[in-house]
CSV table of C-alpha atoms and ligand atoms in Angstrom, one decimal:
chain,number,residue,atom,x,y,z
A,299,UNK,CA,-8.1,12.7,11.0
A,300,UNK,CA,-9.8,12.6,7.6
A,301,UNK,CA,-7.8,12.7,4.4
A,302,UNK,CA,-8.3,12.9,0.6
A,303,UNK,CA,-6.8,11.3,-2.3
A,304,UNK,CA,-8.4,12.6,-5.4
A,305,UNK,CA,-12.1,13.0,-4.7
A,306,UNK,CA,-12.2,10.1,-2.2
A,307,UNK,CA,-12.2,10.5,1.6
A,308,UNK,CA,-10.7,8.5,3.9
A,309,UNK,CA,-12.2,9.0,7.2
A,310,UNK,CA,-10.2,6.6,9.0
A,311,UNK,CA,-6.6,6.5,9.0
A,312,UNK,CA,-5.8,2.7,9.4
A,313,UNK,CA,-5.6,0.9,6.1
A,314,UNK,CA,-4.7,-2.4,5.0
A,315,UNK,CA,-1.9,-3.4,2.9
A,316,UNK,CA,-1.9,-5.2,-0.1
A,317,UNK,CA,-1.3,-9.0,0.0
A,318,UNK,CA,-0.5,-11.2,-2.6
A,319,UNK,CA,-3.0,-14.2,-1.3
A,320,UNK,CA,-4.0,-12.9,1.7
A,321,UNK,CA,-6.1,-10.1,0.8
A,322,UNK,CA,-8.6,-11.4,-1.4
A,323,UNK,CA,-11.7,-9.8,-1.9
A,324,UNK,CA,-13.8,-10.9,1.7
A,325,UNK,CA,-10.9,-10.4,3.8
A,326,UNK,CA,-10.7,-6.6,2.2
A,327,UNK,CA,-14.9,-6.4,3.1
A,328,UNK,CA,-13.9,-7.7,6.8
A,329,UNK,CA,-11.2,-5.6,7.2
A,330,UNK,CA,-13.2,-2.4,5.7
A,331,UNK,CA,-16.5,-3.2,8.0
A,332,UNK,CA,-13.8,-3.6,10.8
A,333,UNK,CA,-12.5,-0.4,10.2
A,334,UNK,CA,-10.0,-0.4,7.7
A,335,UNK,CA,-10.2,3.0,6.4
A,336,UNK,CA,-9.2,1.9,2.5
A,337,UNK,CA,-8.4,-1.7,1.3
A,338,UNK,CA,-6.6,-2.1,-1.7
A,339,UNK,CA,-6.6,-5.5,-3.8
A,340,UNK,CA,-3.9,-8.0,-4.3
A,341,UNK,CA,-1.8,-6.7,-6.8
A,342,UNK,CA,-2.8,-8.0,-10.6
A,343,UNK,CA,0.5,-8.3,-13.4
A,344,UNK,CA,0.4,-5.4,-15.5
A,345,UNK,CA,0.6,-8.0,-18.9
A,346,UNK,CA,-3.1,-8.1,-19.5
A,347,UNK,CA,-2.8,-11.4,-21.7
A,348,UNK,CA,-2.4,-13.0,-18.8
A,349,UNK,CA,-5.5,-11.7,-16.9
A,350,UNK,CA,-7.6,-14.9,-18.3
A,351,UNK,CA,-6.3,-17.2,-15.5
A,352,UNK,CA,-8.0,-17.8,-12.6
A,353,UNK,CA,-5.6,-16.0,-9.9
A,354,UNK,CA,-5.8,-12.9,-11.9
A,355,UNK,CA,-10.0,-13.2,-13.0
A,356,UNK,CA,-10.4,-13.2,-9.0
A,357,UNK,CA,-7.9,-10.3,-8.2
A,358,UNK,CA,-9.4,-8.0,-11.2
A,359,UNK,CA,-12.5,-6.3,-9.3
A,360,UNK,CA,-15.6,-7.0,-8.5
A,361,UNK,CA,-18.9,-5.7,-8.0
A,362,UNK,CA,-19.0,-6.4,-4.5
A,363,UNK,CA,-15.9,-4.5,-3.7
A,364,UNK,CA,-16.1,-1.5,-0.7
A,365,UNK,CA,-15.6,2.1,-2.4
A,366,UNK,CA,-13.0,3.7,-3.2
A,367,UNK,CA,-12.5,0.6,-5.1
A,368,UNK,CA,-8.1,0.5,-5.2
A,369,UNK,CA,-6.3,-1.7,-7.3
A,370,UNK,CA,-2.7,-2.2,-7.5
A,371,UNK,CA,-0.7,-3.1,-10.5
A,372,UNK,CA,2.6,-4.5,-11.0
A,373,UNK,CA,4.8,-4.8,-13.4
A,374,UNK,CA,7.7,-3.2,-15.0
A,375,UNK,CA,7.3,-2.0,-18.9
A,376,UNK,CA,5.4,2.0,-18.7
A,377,UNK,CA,3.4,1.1,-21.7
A,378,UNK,CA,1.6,-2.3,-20.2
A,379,UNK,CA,1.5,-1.0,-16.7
A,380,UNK,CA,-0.5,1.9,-18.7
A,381,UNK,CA,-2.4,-0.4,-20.4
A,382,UNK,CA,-2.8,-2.6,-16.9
A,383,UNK,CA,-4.4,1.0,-15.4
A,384,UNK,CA,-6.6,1.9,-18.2
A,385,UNK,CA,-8.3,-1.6,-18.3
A,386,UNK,CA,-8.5,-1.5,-14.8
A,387,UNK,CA,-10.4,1.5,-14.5
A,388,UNK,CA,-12.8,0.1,-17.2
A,389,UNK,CA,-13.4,-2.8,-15.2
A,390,UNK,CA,-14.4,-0.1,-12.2
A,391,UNK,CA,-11.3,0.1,-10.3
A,392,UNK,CA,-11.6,4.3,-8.7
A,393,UNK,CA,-7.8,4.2,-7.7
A,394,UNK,CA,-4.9,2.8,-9.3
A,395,UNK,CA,-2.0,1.9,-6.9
A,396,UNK,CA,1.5,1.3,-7.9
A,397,UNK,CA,3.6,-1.7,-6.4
A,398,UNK,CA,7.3,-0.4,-6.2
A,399,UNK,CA,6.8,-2.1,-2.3
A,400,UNK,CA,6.5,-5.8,-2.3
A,401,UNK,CA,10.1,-7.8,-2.3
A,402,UNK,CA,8.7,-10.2,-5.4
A,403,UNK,CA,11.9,-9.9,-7.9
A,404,UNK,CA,10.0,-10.3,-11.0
A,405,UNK,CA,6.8,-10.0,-12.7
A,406,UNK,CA,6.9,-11.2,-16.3
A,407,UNK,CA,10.6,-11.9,-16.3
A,408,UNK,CA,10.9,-8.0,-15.9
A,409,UNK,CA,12.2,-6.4,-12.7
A,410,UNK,CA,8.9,-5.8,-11.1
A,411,UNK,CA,7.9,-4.3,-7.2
A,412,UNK,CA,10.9,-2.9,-5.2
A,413,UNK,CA,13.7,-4.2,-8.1
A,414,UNK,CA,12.2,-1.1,-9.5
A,415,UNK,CA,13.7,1.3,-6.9
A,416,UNK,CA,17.5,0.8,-8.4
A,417,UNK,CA,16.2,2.3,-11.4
A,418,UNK,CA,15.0,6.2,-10.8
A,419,UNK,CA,14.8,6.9,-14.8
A,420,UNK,CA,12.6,3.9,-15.1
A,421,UNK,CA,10.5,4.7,-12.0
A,422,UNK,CA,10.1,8.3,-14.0
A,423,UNK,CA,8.6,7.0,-16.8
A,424,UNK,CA,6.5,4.4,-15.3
A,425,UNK,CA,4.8,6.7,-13.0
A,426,UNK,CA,4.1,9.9,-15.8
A,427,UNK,CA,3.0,6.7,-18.0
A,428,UNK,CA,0.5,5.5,-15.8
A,429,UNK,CA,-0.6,9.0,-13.9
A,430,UNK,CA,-1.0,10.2,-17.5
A,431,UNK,CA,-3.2,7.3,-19.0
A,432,UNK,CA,-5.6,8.0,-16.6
A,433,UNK,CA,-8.2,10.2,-15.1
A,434,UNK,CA,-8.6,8.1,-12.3
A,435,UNK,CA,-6.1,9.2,-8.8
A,436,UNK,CA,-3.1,7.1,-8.9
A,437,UNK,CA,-0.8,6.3,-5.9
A,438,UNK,CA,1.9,4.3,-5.2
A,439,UNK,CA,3.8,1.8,-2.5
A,440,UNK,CA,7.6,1.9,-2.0
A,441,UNK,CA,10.3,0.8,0.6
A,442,UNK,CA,12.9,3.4,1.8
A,443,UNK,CA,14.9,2.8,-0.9
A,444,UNK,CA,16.8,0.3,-2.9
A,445,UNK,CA,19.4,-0.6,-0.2
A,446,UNK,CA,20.8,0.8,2.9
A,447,UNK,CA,24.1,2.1,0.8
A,448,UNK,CA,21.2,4.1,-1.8
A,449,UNK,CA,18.6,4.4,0.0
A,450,UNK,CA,16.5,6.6,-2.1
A,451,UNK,CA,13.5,6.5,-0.4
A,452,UNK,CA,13.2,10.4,-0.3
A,453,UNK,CA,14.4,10.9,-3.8
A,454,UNK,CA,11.6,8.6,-5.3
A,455,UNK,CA,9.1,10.1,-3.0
A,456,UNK,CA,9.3,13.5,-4.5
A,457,UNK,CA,9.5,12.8,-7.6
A,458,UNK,CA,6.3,10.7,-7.6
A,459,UNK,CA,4.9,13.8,-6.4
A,460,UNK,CA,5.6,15.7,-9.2
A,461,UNK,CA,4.6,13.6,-11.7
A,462,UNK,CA,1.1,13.5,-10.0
A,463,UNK,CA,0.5,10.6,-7.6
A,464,UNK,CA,-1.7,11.0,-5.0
A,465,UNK,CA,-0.9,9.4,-2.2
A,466,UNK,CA,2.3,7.4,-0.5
A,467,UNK,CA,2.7,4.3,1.5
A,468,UNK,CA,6.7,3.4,2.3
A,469,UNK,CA,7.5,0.4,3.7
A,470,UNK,CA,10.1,1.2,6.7
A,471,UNK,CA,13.1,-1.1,5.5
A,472,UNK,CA,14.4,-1.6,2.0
A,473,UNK,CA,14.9,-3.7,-1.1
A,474,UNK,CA,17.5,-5.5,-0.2
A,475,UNK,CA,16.2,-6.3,3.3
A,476,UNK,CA,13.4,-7.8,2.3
A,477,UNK,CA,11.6,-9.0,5.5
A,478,UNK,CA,14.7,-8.8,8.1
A,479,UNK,CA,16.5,-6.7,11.1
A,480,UNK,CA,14.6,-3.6,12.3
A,481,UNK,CA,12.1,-1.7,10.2
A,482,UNK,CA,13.2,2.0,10.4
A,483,UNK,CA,10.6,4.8,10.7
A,484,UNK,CA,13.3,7.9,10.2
A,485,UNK,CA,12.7,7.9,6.7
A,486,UNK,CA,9.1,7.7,6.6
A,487,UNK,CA,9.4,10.9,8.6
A,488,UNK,CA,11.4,12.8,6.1
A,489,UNK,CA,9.6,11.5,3.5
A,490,UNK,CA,6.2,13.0,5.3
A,491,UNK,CA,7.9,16.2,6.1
A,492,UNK,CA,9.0,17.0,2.7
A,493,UNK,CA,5.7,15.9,0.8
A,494,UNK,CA,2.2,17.3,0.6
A,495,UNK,CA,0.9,14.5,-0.6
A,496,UNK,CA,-0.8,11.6,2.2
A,497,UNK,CA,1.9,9.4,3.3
A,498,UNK,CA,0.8,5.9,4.8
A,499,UNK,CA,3.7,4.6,7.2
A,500,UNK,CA,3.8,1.1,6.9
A,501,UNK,CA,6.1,-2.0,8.5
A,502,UNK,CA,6.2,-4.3,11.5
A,503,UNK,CA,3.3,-2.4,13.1
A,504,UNK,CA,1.6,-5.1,15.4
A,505,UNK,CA,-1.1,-3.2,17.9
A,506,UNK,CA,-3.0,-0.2,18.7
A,507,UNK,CA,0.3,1.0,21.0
A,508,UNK,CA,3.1,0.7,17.7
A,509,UNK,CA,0.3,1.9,15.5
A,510,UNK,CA,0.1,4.9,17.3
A,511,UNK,CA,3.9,5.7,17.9
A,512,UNK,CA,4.9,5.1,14.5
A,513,UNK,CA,1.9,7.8,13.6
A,514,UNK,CA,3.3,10.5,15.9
A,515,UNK,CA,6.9,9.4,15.0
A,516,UNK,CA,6.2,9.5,11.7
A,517,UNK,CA,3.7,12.3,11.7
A,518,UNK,CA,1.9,10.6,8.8
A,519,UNK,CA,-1.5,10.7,7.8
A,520,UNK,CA,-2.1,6.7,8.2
A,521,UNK,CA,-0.8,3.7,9.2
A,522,UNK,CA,-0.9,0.5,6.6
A,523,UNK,CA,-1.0,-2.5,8.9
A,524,UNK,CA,-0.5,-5.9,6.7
A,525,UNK,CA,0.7,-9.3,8.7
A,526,UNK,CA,-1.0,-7.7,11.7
A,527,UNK,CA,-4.1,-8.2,10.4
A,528,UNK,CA,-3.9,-11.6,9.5
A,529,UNK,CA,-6.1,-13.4,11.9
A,530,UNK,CA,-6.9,-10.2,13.7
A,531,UNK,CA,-8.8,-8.2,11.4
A,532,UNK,CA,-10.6,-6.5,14.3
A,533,UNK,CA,-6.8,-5.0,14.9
A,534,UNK,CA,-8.4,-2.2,12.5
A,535,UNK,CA,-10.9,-1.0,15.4
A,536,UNK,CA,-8.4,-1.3,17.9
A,537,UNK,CA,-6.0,1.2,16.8
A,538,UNK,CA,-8.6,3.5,15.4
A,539,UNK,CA,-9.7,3.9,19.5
A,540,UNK,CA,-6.4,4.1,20.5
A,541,UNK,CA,-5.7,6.7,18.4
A,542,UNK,CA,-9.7,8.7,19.3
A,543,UNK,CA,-9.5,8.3,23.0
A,544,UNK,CA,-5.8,7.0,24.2
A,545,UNK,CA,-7.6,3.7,25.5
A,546,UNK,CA,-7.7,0.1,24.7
A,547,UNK,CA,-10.5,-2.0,23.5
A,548,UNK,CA,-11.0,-5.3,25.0
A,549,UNK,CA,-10.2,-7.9,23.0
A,550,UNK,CA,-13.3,-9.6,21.4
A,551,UNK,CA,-14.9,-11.7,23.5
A,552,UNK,CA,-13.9,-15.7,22.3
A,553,UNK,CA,-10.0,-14.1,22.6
A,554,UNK,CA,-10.4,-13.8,26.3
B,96,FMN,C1,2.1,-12.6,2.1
B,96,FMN,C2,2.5,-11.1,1.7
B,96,FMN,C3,2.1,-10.7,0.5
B,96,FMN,C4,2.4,-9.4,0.1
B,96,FMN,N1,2.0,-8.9,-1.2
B,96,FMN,C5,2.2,-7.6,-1.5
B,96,FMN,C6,1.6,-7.1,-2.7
B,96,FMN,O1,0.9,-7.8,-3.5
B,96,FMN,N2,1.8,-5.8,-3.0
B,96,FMN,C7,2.6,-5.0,-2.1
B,96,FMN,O2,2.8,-3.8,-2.5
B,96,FMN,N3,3.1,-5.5,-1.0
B,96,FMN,C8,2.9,-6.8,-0.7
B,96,FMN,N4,3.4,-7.2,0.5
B,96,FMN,C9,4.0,-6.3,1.5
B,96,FMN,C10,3.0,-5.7,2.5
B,96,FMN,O3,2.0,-4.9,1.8
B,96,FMN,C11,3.7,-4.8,3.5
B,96,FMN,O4,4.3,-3.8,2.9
B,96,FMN,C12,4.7,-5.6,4.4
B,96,FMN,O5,4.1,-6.9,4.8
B,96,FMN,C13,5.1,-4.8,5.6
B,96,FMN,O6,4.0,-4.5,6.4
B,96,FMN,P1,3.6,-5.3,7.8
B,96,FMN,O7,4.9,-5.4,8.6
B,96,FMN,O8,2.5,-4.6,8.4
B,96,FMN,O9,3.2,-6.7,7.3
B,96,FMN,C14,3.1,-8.5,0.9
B,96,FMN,C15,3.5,-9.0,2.2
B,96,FMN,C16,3.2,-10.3,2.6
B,96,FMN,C17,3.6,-10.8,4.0
């Protein structure tokens, strides 16, 4: 079940979702020693004049980070979200990931996260400016499209392929549903049949059974498990049994 993205492996094909505030840099550690098969920080502003405050010093990274060290940026001008990437991978950072994902309207005053998804041309030249600043892989975190009446989902997908990203994870609802109604999985499945690139499903997925029917659903090469794992980080081992040998772990022993 093994998977690459650039020169890195990923051997294990549950990983954690970024988390503004909740996935700081020993919850990653847990979550990777529990078998989180990548862990990607909180997502830093792409305006680097801002990266002197405390919130951002402790989401830049850090030596103690697990390898392949990911780091996601956010933001919405192509030239500081370039600049965001560059710095980042001077500070150590192996993979840079995109947040096109996360329902947060602004960064900066600029449309920032999933606002982004209304906009194809600037999606274009955010992703060439970043995948071409560089050397390092670069992938990226969307939602199924801007709304349910353009929901581009598919559209973004490929075209983030062909610029050069390395690796998807789509949230199952869109923009403008932020957290609410049913997360859909349909479109995560075209997306993964239509791309060669790994694709991460990702939304609502709560134990080791959801984790793996959104996998076969979806046929995608991971699952991205985020609120799940708040308070459960062991939820990482769980699945990654179900999936190896159809059975469920006991729960850990103080849980019973
Ligand atoms: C508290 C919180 C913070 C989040 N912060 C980010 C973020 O920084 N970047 C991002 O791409 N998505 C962010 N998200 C979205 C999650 O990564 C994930 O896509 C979403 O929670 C759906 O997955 P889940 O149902 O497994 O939680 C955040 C979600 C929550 C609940």
């Amino acid at each position: 079940m093994a998977f690459a993205i650039g020169p890195y492996c990923v051997d294990k094909p549950v990983i954690l979702a970024p988390m503004a505030g909740v996935t700081d840099l020993p919850f990653r550690r847990l979550c990777h020693d529990l078998g989180a098969g990548l862990v990607v920080s909180e997502m830093v502003t792409s305006d680097v004049r801002l990266w002197n405050s405390t919130k951002s010093r402790h989401r830049l990274i850090h030596d103690a980070e697990v390898s392949p060290r990911s780091v996601q940026i956010a933001g919405g001008d192509p030239q500081m979200m370039a600049e965001a990437a560059q710095q980042n991978v001077e500070l150590g950072a192996q993979i840079i990931d995109i947040n096109m994902g996360c329902p947060a309207k602004k960064v900066c005053n600029k449309a920032a996260g999933s606002a982004l998804l209304k906009d194809e041309a600037l999606v274009r030249e955010i992703l060439e400016s970043v995948v071409n600043s560089v050397s390092v892989p670069v992938t990226l975190k969307i939602r199924t499209g801007w709304s349910l009446d353009q929901k581009n989902g598919l559209a973004i997908a490929k075209m983030a392929e062909d610029i050069g990203i390395q690796a998807l994870a789509i949230h199952g609802r869109t923009r403008e549903c932020k957290f609410q109604g049913q997360v859909e999985y349909d479109t995560i499945a075209e997306i993964k049949h239509h791309l060669s690139i790994p694709i991460f499903a990702n939304g609502d997925i709560k134990d080791a059974q959801s984790a793996k029917f959104v996998k076969d659903y979806t046929k995608a090469d991971g699952i991205m498990i985020g609120r799940a794992a708040q308070g459960r980080p062991w939820i990482f081992r769980e699945i990654n049994h179900y999936l190896e040998t159809n059975e469920l772990l006991t729960p850990p022993l103080y849980l019973r």
